[in-house]
Structures are given as structure tokens and as C-alpha cells.
Amino acid sequence: MLAIENLKVEIDGKKILKGISLEVKAGEIHAIMGPNGSGKSTLAAVLAGREFAMVTEGTVTYMGKNLLDMPPEERSKEGIFLGFQYPIEIPGVSMVNFMKTAVNEHRKHKGLEPLSASDFLKMMRDKKELVEIDSKLANRSVNEGFSGGEKKKNEIFQMAMLEPELAILDETDSGLDIDALRIVANGVNRIKRPDTSAIVITHYQRLLDFIVPDVVHVLYDGRIVKTAGKELAHELEKKGYDWIKKEVDKNNLS
Amino acid sequence: MGKDKDKIISEVTSGEYKYGFYSDIEMEQIPKGLSEDVVRIISKKKNEPDWLLEFRLKAFRHWQTMKMPEWANLIIPKINYQDIIFYSAPKQKAKYESIDDIDPELKKTFDKLGIPLEEQKHLAGVAVDAVMDSVSVKTTFRETLAESGIIFCSFSDAVKEYPDLVKRYMGTVVPYTDNFFASLNSAVFSDGSFCYIPKGVRCPMELSTYFRINAASTGQFERTLLVADEESYVSYLEGCTAPMRDENQLHAAIVEIIAENNAEVKYSTVQNWYPGDKNGKGGIFNFVTKRGLCRGENSKISWTQIETGSAITWKYPSCILKGDNSTGEFYSVAVVNNHQQADTGTKMIHIGKNTKSTIVSKGISAGQGQNSYRGLVKVLKNAMGARNYSQCDSLLLGDKCGAHTFPYIEVDNQTAIVEHEATTSKIGEDQIFYCNQRGISTEGAIGLIVNGYAREVINKLPMEFAVEAQKLLQISLEGSVG
Ligand SMILES: Nc1ncnc2c1ncn2[C@@H]1O[C@H](COP(=O)(O)OP(=O)(O)OP(=O)(O)O)[C@@H](O)[C@H]1O
Ligand SMILES: [Mg+2]
């Protein structure tokens, strides 16, 4: 589904990603972990098409197409969803209006008629139930005045509405209490279909108890320095990143 | 923003001003220039009574003693009044008796503007006075309205048919000495609308005036006089457009509203005069005096304006709250894009007891546009319990535009409560990206955000026009982020 090949990215002339290669097959869940500032969000942003990060080398192929050539809204309509680490507030724009516009853009892309108002509202209701989100949130402006946890749940709600092929969730678990964590994880599991994939960026093993990854990567200083099965997450939880950093630094020296 | 986005945006910029066409209609015009003779000619052309000619001449003589005011936050090129045609009218038989007498070209023009002159074609529930250049060409539903005693006709007809009403009210809210452009208008005004709602009548349909500038080198100077007698209600809307031209054209209008005891007037404007081209060439100078007098107790006047057009807009629809418990409202969205300038706002003058006013101003600046809010809240000595709430927001798109706020508050009564809130925000790149990531294009995102921002004001418009206004906002901001 997604193939990243030797991806190098700079921000303001500073090298942030230093040659990332990663393949996500249909149906797989990949977890990406790694210390603060290692480049996880940058990778997510590049995949979603944010322009401040400049790709200097490498390729990204998504469903056989050159992803880096597509404008961000095209990527969204082709099935890439980014759950933001810091969801953006848009005062004055109601969630209903926002989602209706988004859903209908996606439908147009697929050659479908826009949903009628009543069908759309029914869809909203169903998805709210699916991800157990507070009904009232959907009547407010996009993320405006939402608590940290509410914003994260709202990301999952939007994901449920857009039914992506590839979901990239950037620390959707941060700032959630244990009940909210369960709700978010359940939501993700319910939305996932057998052939859709997810990249889950997280600092905590506990999320991966709910969303079980096929592969765990460690990103450090712009490189993927370790890839293994889900047991790697447990090890990191126990031992932290120091041992990996040491390993990497030692290799760099030799 | 990045190159790709710039490209997409510049492609959308091709969204041109939709109403910029010119109609080839046989016109009757007087030569360029302004003098006492010109004032007399205009009055004569309209077969006016002596009292009105006297009014015009007094205004003209007063205007000659005045200087163009310079306090606005605007850069206005010098206007040569000798280079303007002050009277220009589509040639017509005496007065159109039936729709068939109207020049087909004229009918076509208004059809194209979405303002059909045939009643049966019209939006249900909207009566229109259609004004082209210096004259009113047709007022629809006149007869239907007359059945409930409502007078809705061109100003010229009102002078002929209801001289007492016109004489009683004209100039009582905006005297001919009021300001430079009001004096000019009082001297040379050509036509406009007149409306009288009798006691206890709720006007059963929206009334509206559609102003069209067509001829080159002309100025448009119309007057609207709207009187709501006791216990009456009316909702009134004006719209306006003009052809695209490289020269600037002057529009200096007067609107006067009088609300008697328990009367309510809602006055809405969708102003879409030609704004000039992307480099700031051409466009209308829109210098307008609009004022309402809440003369009666419990009366209410509400101004709603969507200002998207004109090269320069300079207007302050105001309320004089004279009657006890009367209410004034001002809801405004003013957009400037490219090189447009606007200095607009309101004045709320609290004279009566327990008078209330609300001001909601939403400025949107894009391109190199400059947008100023200027508002005065004045509470006089005897206005016990007066209340004002003002909210004044500015939204910036890009970093070459400007937003400015000039609130003036003068309170002479200690029981008054005056609140003022102001915010400035920018459409952030991160907001646009967030929308993009959900599948919404950059133009779509700007449309959503701007309409969300302006919603509180748009919701005040009559339903039929709210949708139109939303589209207009989006069009006038096309290509404005980059
Ligand atoms: N817009 C930006 N301008 C300049 N530097 C940036 C920008 N965004 C990210 N960076 C830098 O890029 C590096 C990687 O940041 P990134 O946000 O990708 O890290 P992360 O792995 O997601 O960290 P965290 O776990 O804290 O979320 C950091 O050094 C950061 O300061
Ligand atoms: Mg991050």
C-alpha cells in the first residue's frame, strides 16, 4: 500500500529525516516510536503533504502512485488520513459544516452524489455512536475550546466519517485518561477493515495493548534504527531509549 | 505559502467580477459639470415643485462653502466635479405604464442581474424598485402593496403623488448641511426609493431597491426615504452593481429612515459595486450617508450590511435613539481585497431612556486591502439606563493587507453601560492545511472559514439573500491567499 524509499527531508535547511525506508502492506498496523524530536511528526506531515518540510531525496509510492506529486486534499481523497498530534481549531466553522464539506468532497472524488442533509446527519449519528463521542462536540466549532482529550477523540470521529485506507495517527493517545484511551483504541479497531492499514505513532506501550501492531519501528535522529515485532514496544517501555541510542551512536563511531 | 499553492490560487483568481457588463441603452444625458444651472436643469427635468428646487439650491450653495473631509483612513484621489455627468437616464416614454413599454434592452439588463422586472417572474415575496443611473425604471408590486396602504415607489413619483409626506420627512434625519457628500446629494439627487408603511401594518413582503450604474462618466446620487409609522414593520434590502471601467465613478447616496412608536425597520444592504481591477484601477467611490431615527418609543432600526464591492467605501449607517426604550443595531461584514479600501462603521446616539444598541462589525482584509472600522457610541445626559454592546472583529488573509479600529465612546450618563470587544485573527496556514487534510481544497477552506466568521451577520439577512451573500463573499476573496 505504502512504500517509502530512502526519504530525506529538511526543514529550513536542517536535515530532519535522513533516509527513511518503510513498507506498509494492506491490512498491516505499524507502530512508530522514538524519543522527542526524532522526526515522527515530520514523517507524518510529509506523508500528508505539508509544505514546510522539503523532500530532498527519496520516493514515496502510495497505491502505485507517486504520493509526493499529489496535493494534500488529493491524498486525503485517495484515502490517507492524518490524526494530528495537535488538532487545529477553526473558530466559526461548525463540525457539521466542516464534515459535510469533507465527506462530500470525498464522495465527489469517487463519483458519488453529495449526501442529502438527512442522510448526512444520520451518518454523523452512527459514527458518533461507533466511536462513543459526546454528541455535543459535533455541534460546536471545529476543535474550538475542546479539551486536549476531546480534540483527540474528535480526530477519531473524523476518521470514522472519512473511512480511510491508510490512517496515520500521531500520538492520538497522548493526554488521554485511561477510559478515553480505551474509547479511542476501540474506535480505531472498529473503523479498521481487513484491507486497510494504519501507522500509529506513540510513546506508550499501553496503546499497543489495544491496537496490536504487526511491526514496531524506532525512529531516532531521523532514521529508523530498529524494527521488530510488538514485543519491542514492551522492551522500550521497560528500558527506555538509552540502550538504542548507545547502540546507534556506537555503530556511527565505528 | 508554497509554490504549488500559489499556482492553484492564481488559477482561481480568474474569477472575475460577474456584473461588469455594459448595456447599450439609449440615454438622455446632460453635459458634464456642476453649477447652479445644472441643479436647476435636474429639477426641471423632473418637473419638480418649487419647494424642492429651493431645497436643492440651498444645499448646493451650502456645499460650495464646504471642503472634502480628510479624517477618514483612506487615500482618495482628487475628484473633479466638473468632469462628472450629474443626470443620465434611459430614454423613456413619459412613464412606463406597463411592462411592455420598457426598452427590451433594459429588461434584459435586469434579467441578467437576476432582477426580473416582470412581477410573475420574481422571487415570491420581494418587491423591487429598479433604478438605473439617475432614474427608477420600474417598481414591482406597487398595486399589491397599495392594498394594505403601503406606499412603495420611486422618489420622483413620491414627490409628485405624496408631496406632503416627502416634505414632512425629507432632510429631517440627514439635513442638507450634514456633511460634504450629503450636501452634494441634496443638491443633485436624481431618484431613489420612497416607502411609507402605515400604522399597524406589517409589510407582507420584502421591499428592495436595486441600483445599477450603467452609463460612463456619471455619478449616481440617489435618495431613499423610508417611514415606518406606529406599530408597523418592514424589511428592506438594497443591492447594487456597476460595469467594469478604468475610471472611478462616484456614488453618493442618502438613506433616511424614520421609525415611530413600536415600529421596526430592518434595512439590509448587499453592496457589490465594481471594486476596480487587481491593480486598483477603476471602481466605484461609495460615499454614502445612511441614518435612521428611532423617533418613537420602543422603536427599532436594524442595519445589516455586506460590503464586498467598491474601490473605496466610506459609510456609517447610524441610529439616533430618541424614543425611550428604542433599539439600534448594526451588523456588518466588510471585505477588501486587492487594492480596495473601506472606512466603515456606525454611530449610535443614545438620547432616550433605556435605549439599547448592538454593534457587530466583521472586517475581512485580503490582498493589499485596507479595512477600517470607525464607530461612535454616544450616550447623552438624559439617556438613563442606556446600553451598548460592540464587537469588532478583523480577519486578515495574507500579510500585505491591513485592519484598523477606531472606536469612539462618549458617555454623559453614569447609569449607562458600554461594552467594547475587539479581536484580530488571521487565517492560518495550519487551518488551511487541516482542511486540506480532510479533502477540502484551499479555496473551499477559505470559503468555510470566512463564512463561519461572517455567519453571525449573514444570518441577519433575509433568507433569500443569505445564500447569495455567502457566495459573494467567497467570490470576492478568490485568489486572496498566497
Ligand atoms: N516547523 C518546523 N520548523 C523548524 N523545525 C521543526 C519544525 N517542525 C519540526 N521541526 C524540528 O524537527 C525535528 C523533528 O520534529 P518532530 O515534530 O518530527 O519530532 P517528533 O518525533 O514528532 O517529536 P515528539 O515526540 O516530541 O512529538 C525537531 O528537532 C523539531 O524541532
Ligand atoms: Mg510528534
mmCIF file with all atom_site columns, N, CA, C and O in Angstrom, chain A residues 81 99 123 126-128 130-131 154-164 187 191:
data_model
loop_
_atom_site.group_PDB
_atom_site.id
_atom_site.type_symbol
_atom_site.label_atom_id
_atom_site.label_alt_id
_atom_site.label_comp_id
_atom_site.label_asym_id
_atom_site.label_entity_id
_atom_site.label_seq_id
_atom_site.pdbx_PDB_ins_code
_atom_site.Cartn_x
_atom_site.Cartn_y
_atom_site.Cartn_z
_atom_site.occupancy
_atom_site.B_iso_or_equiv
_atom_site.pdbx_formal_charge
_atom_site.auth_seq_id
_atom_site.auth_comp_id
_atom_site.auth_asym_id
_atom_site.auth_atom_id
_atom_site.pdbx_PDB_model_num
ATOM 1  N N  . PHE A 1 81  ? -5.447  9.453  5.884  1.00 0.00 ? 81  PHE A N  1
ATOM 2  C CA . PHE A 1 81  ? -5.977  10.281 6.962  1.00 0.00 ? 81  PHE A CA 1
ATOM 3  C C  . PHE A 1 81  ? -4.887  10.508 7.994  1.00 0.00 ? 81  PHE A C  1
ATOM 4  O O  . PHE A 1 81  ? -4.209  9.575  8.408  1.00 0.00 ? 81  PHE A O  1
ATOM 5  N N  . MET A 1 99  ? -17.481 18.737 8.330  1.00 0.00 ? 99  MET A N  1
ATOM 6  C CA . MET A 1 99  ? -17.507 17.328 7.955  1.00 0.00 ? 99  MET A CA 1
ATOM 7  C C  . MET A 1 99  ? -18.341 17.098 6.703  1.00 0.00 ? 99  MET A C  1
ATOM 8  O O  . MET A 1 99  ? -18.032 16.256 5.882  1.00 0.00 ? 99  MET A O  1
ATOM 9  N N  . MET A 1 123 ? -25.571 9.684  9.219  1.00 0.00 ? 123 MET A N  1
ATOM 10 C CA . MET A 1 123 ? -24.203 9.186  9.206  1.00 0.00 ? 123 MET A CA 1
ATOM 11 C C  . MET A 1 123 ? -23.432 9.722  10.419 1.00 0.00 ? 123 MET A C  1
ATOM 12 O O  . MET A 1 123 ? -22.720 8.985  11.100 1.00 0.00 ? 123 MET A O  1
ATOM 13 N N  . ASP A 1 126 ? -24.538 7.826  13.514 1.00 0.00 ? 126 ASP A N  1
ATOM 14 C CA . ASP A 1 126 ? -23.996 6.467  13.556 1.00 0.00 ? 126 ASP A CA 1
ATOM 15 C C  . ASP A 1 126 ? -22.521 6.461  13.945 1.00 0.00 ? 126 ASP A C  1
ATOM 16 O O  . ASP A 1 126 ? -22.085 5.671  14.780 1.00 0.00 ? 126 ASP A O  1
ATOM 17 N N  . LYS A 1 127 ? -21.765 7.358  13.335 1.00 0.00 ? 127 LYS A N  1
ATOM 18 C CA . LYS A 1 127 ? -20.330 7.365  13.593 1.00 0.00 ? 127 LYS A CA 1
ATOM 19 C C  . LYS A 1 127 ? -20.024 7.852  15.005 1.00 0.00 ? 127 LYS A C  1
ATOM 20 O O  . LYS A 1 127 ? -19.066 7.406  15.630 1.00 0.00 ? 127 LYS A O  1
ATOM 21 N N  . LYS A 1 128 ? -20.837 8.779  15.478 1.00 0.00 ? 128 LYS A N  1
ATOM 22 C CA . LYS A 1 128 ? -20.632 9.240  16.859 1.00 0.00 ? 128 LYS A CA 1
ATOM 23 C C  . LYS A 1 128 ? -20.795 8.077  17.817 1.00 0.00 ? 128 LYS A C  1
ATOM 24 O O  . LYS A 1 128 ? -20.027 7.921  18.756 1.00 0.00 ? 128 LYS A O  1
ATOM 25 N N  . LEU A 1 130 ? -20.426 4.914  17.047 1.00 0.00 ? 130 LEU A N  1
ATOM 26 C CA . LEU A 1 130 ? -19.349 3.960  16.801 1.00 0.00 ? 130 LEU A CA 1
ATOM 27 C C  . LEU A 1 130 ? -18.101 4.310  17.611 1.00 0.00 ? 130 LEU A C  1
ATOM 28 O O  . LEU A 1 130 ? -17.451 3.445  18.173 1.00 0.00 ? 130 LEU A O  1
ATOM 29 N N  . VAL A 1 131 ? -17.775 5.590  17.649 1.00 0.00 ? 131 VAL A N  1
ATOM 30 C CA . VAL A 1 131 ? -16.550 5.961  18.362 1.00 0.00 ? 131 VAL A CA 1
ATOM 31 C C  . VAL A 1 131 ? -16.863 6.533  19.741 1.00 0.00 ? 131 VAL A C  1
ATOM 32 O O  . VAL A 1 131 ? -15.982 7.087  20.400 1.00 0.00 ? 131 VAL A O  1
ATOM 33 N N  . ASN A 1 154 ? -12.090 13.694 18.746 1.00 0.00 ? 154 ASN A N  1
ATOM 34 C CA . ASN A 1 154 ? -12.674 14.289 17.548 1.00 0.00 ? 154 ASN A CA 1
ATOM 35 C C  . ASN A 1 154 ? -11.905 13.859 16.289 1.00 0.00 ? 154 ASN A C  1
ATOM 36 O O  . ASN A 1 154 ? -12.487 13.696 15.217 1.00 0.00 ? 154 ASN A O  1
ATOM 37 N N  . GLU A 1 155 ? -10.600 13.648 16.431 1.00 0.00 ? 155 GLU A N  1
ATOM 38 C CA . GLU A 1 155 ? -9.827  13.147 15.297 1.00 0.00 ? 155 GLU A CA 1
ATOM 39 C C  . GLU A 1 155 ? -10.330 11.758 14.895 1.00 0.00 ? 155 GLU A C  1
ATOM 40 O O  . GLU A 1 155 ? -10.475 11.453 13.710 1.00 0.00 ? 155 GLU A O  1
ATOM 41 N N  . ILE A 1 156 ? -10.584 10.952 15.904 1.00 0.00 ? 156 ILE A N  1
ATOM 42 C CA . ILE A 1 156 ? -11.037 9.586  15.613 1.00 0.00 ? 156 ILE A CA 1
ATOM 43 C C  . ILE A 1 156 ? -12.429 9.611  14.987 1.00 0.00 ? 156 ILE A C  1
ATOM 44 O O  . ILE A 1 156 ? -12.745 8.844  14.075 1.00 0.00 ? 156 ILE A O  1
ATOM 45 N N  . PHE A 1 157 ? -13.252 10.542 15.463 1.00 0.00 ? 157 PHE A N  1
ATOM 46 C CA . PHE A 1 157 ? -14.580 10.689 14.877 1.00 0.00 ? 157 PHE A CA 1
ATOM 47 C C  . PHE A 1 157 ? -14.472 11.055 13.390 1.00 0.00 ? 157 PHE A C  1
ATOM 48 O O  . PHE A 1 157 ? -15.135 10.471 12.532 1.00 0.00 ? 157 PHE A O  1
ATOM 49 N N  . GLN A 1 158 ? -13.593 12.001 13.089 1.00 0.00 ? 158 GLN A N  1
ATOM 50 C CA . GLN A 1 158 ? -13.419 12.406 11.682 1.00 0.00 ? 158 GLN A CA 1
ATOM 51 C C  . GLN A 1 158 ? -12.912 11.244 10.842 1.00 0.00 ? 158 GLN A C  1
ATOM 52 O O  . GLN A 1 158 ? -13.313 11.052 9.696  1.00 0.00 ? 158 GLN A O  1
ATOM 53 N N  . MET A 1 159 ? -12.036 10.446 11.448 1.00 0.00 ? 159 MET A N  1
ATOM 54 C CA . MET A 1 159 ? -11.517 9.283  10.742 1.00 0.00 ? 159 MET A CA 1
ATOM 55 C C  . MET A 1 159 ? -12.659 8.311  10.440 1.00 0.00 ? 159 MET A C  1
ATOM 56 O O  . MET A 1 159 ? -12.737 7.754  9.335  1.00 0.00 ? 159 MET A O  1
ATOM 57 N N  . ALA A 1 160 ? -13.548 8.154  11.406 1.00 0.00 ? 160 ALA A N  1
ATOM 58 C CA . ALA A 1 160 ? -14.678 7.255  11.190 1.00 0.00 ? 160 ALA A CA 1
ATOM 59 C C  . ALA A 1 160 ? -15.549 7.762  10.049 1.00 0.00 ? 160 ALA A C  1
ATOM 60 O O  . ALA A 1 160 ? -16.068 6.984  9.244  1.00 0.00 ? 160 ALA A O  1
ATOM 61 N N  . MET A 1 161 ? -15.694 9.083  9.955  1.00 0.00 ? 161 MET A N  1
ATOM 62 C CA . MET A 1 161 ? -16.523 9.665  8.900  1.00 0.00 ? 161 MET A CA 1
ATOM 63 C C  . MET A 1 161 ? -15.889 9.460  7.525  1.00 0.00 ? 161 MET A C  1
ATOM 64 O O  . MET A 1 161 ? -16.580 9.284  6.537  1.00 0.00 ? 161 MET A O  1
ATOM 65 N N  . LEU A 1 162 ? -14.560 9.523  7.456  1.00 0.00 ? 162 LEU A N  1
ATOM 66 C CA . LEU A 1 162 ? -13.897 9.515  6.148  1.00 0.00 ? 162 LEU A CA 1
ATOM 67 C C  . LEU A 1 162 ? -13.426 8.121  5.713  1.00 0.00 ? 162 LEU A C  1
ATOM 68 O O  . LEU A 1 162 ? -13.015 7.936  4.576  1.00 0.00 ? 162 LEU A O  1
ATOM 69 N N  . GLU A 1 163 ? -13.468 7.162  6.621  1.00 0.00 ? 163 GLU A N  1
ATOM 70 C CA . GLU A 1 163 ? -13.143 5.760  6.303  1.00 0.00 ? 163 GLU A CA 1
ATOM 71 C C  . GLU A 1 163 ? -11.891 5.619  5.441  1.00 0.00 ? 163 GLU A C  1
ATOM 72 O O  . GLU A 1 163 ? -11.959 5.163  4.298  1.00 0.00 ? 163 GLU A O  1
ATOM 73 N N  . PRO A 1 164 ? -10.740 5.983  6.007  1.00 0.00 ? 164 PRO A N  1
ATOM 74 C CA . PRO A 1 164 ? -9.507  5.989  5.196  1.00 0.00 ? 164 PRO A CA 1
ATOM 75 C C  . PRO A 1 164 ? -8.967  4.587  4.916  1.00 0.00 ? 164 PRO A C  1
ATOM 76 O O  . PRO A 1 164 ? -9.296  3.632  5.614  1.00 0.00 ? 164 PRO A O  1
ATOM 77 N N  . GLY A 1 187 ? -12.372 2.639  18.945 1.00 0.00 ? 187 GLY A N  1
ATOM 78 C CA . GLY A 1 187 ? -12.808 3.332  17.727 1.00 0.00 ? 187 GLY A CA 1
ATOM 79 C C  . GLY A 1 187 ? -11.933 2.923  16.557 1.00 0.00 ? 187 GLY A C  1
ATOM 80 O O  . GLY A 1 187 ? -12.423 2.522  15.499 1.00 0.00 ? 187 GLY A O  1
ATOM 81 N N  . ILE A 1 191 ? -13.106 0.905  13.193 1.00 0.00 ? 191 ILE A N  1
ATOM 82 C CA . ILE A 1 191 ? -13.078 1.523  11.868 1.00 0.00 ? 191 ILE A CA 1
ATOM 83 C C  . ILE A 1 191 ? -12.237 0.696  10.906 1.00 0.00 ? 191 ILE A C  1
ATOM 84 O O  . ILE A 1 191 ? -12.487 0.659  9.716  1.00 0.00 ? 191 ILE A O  1
#
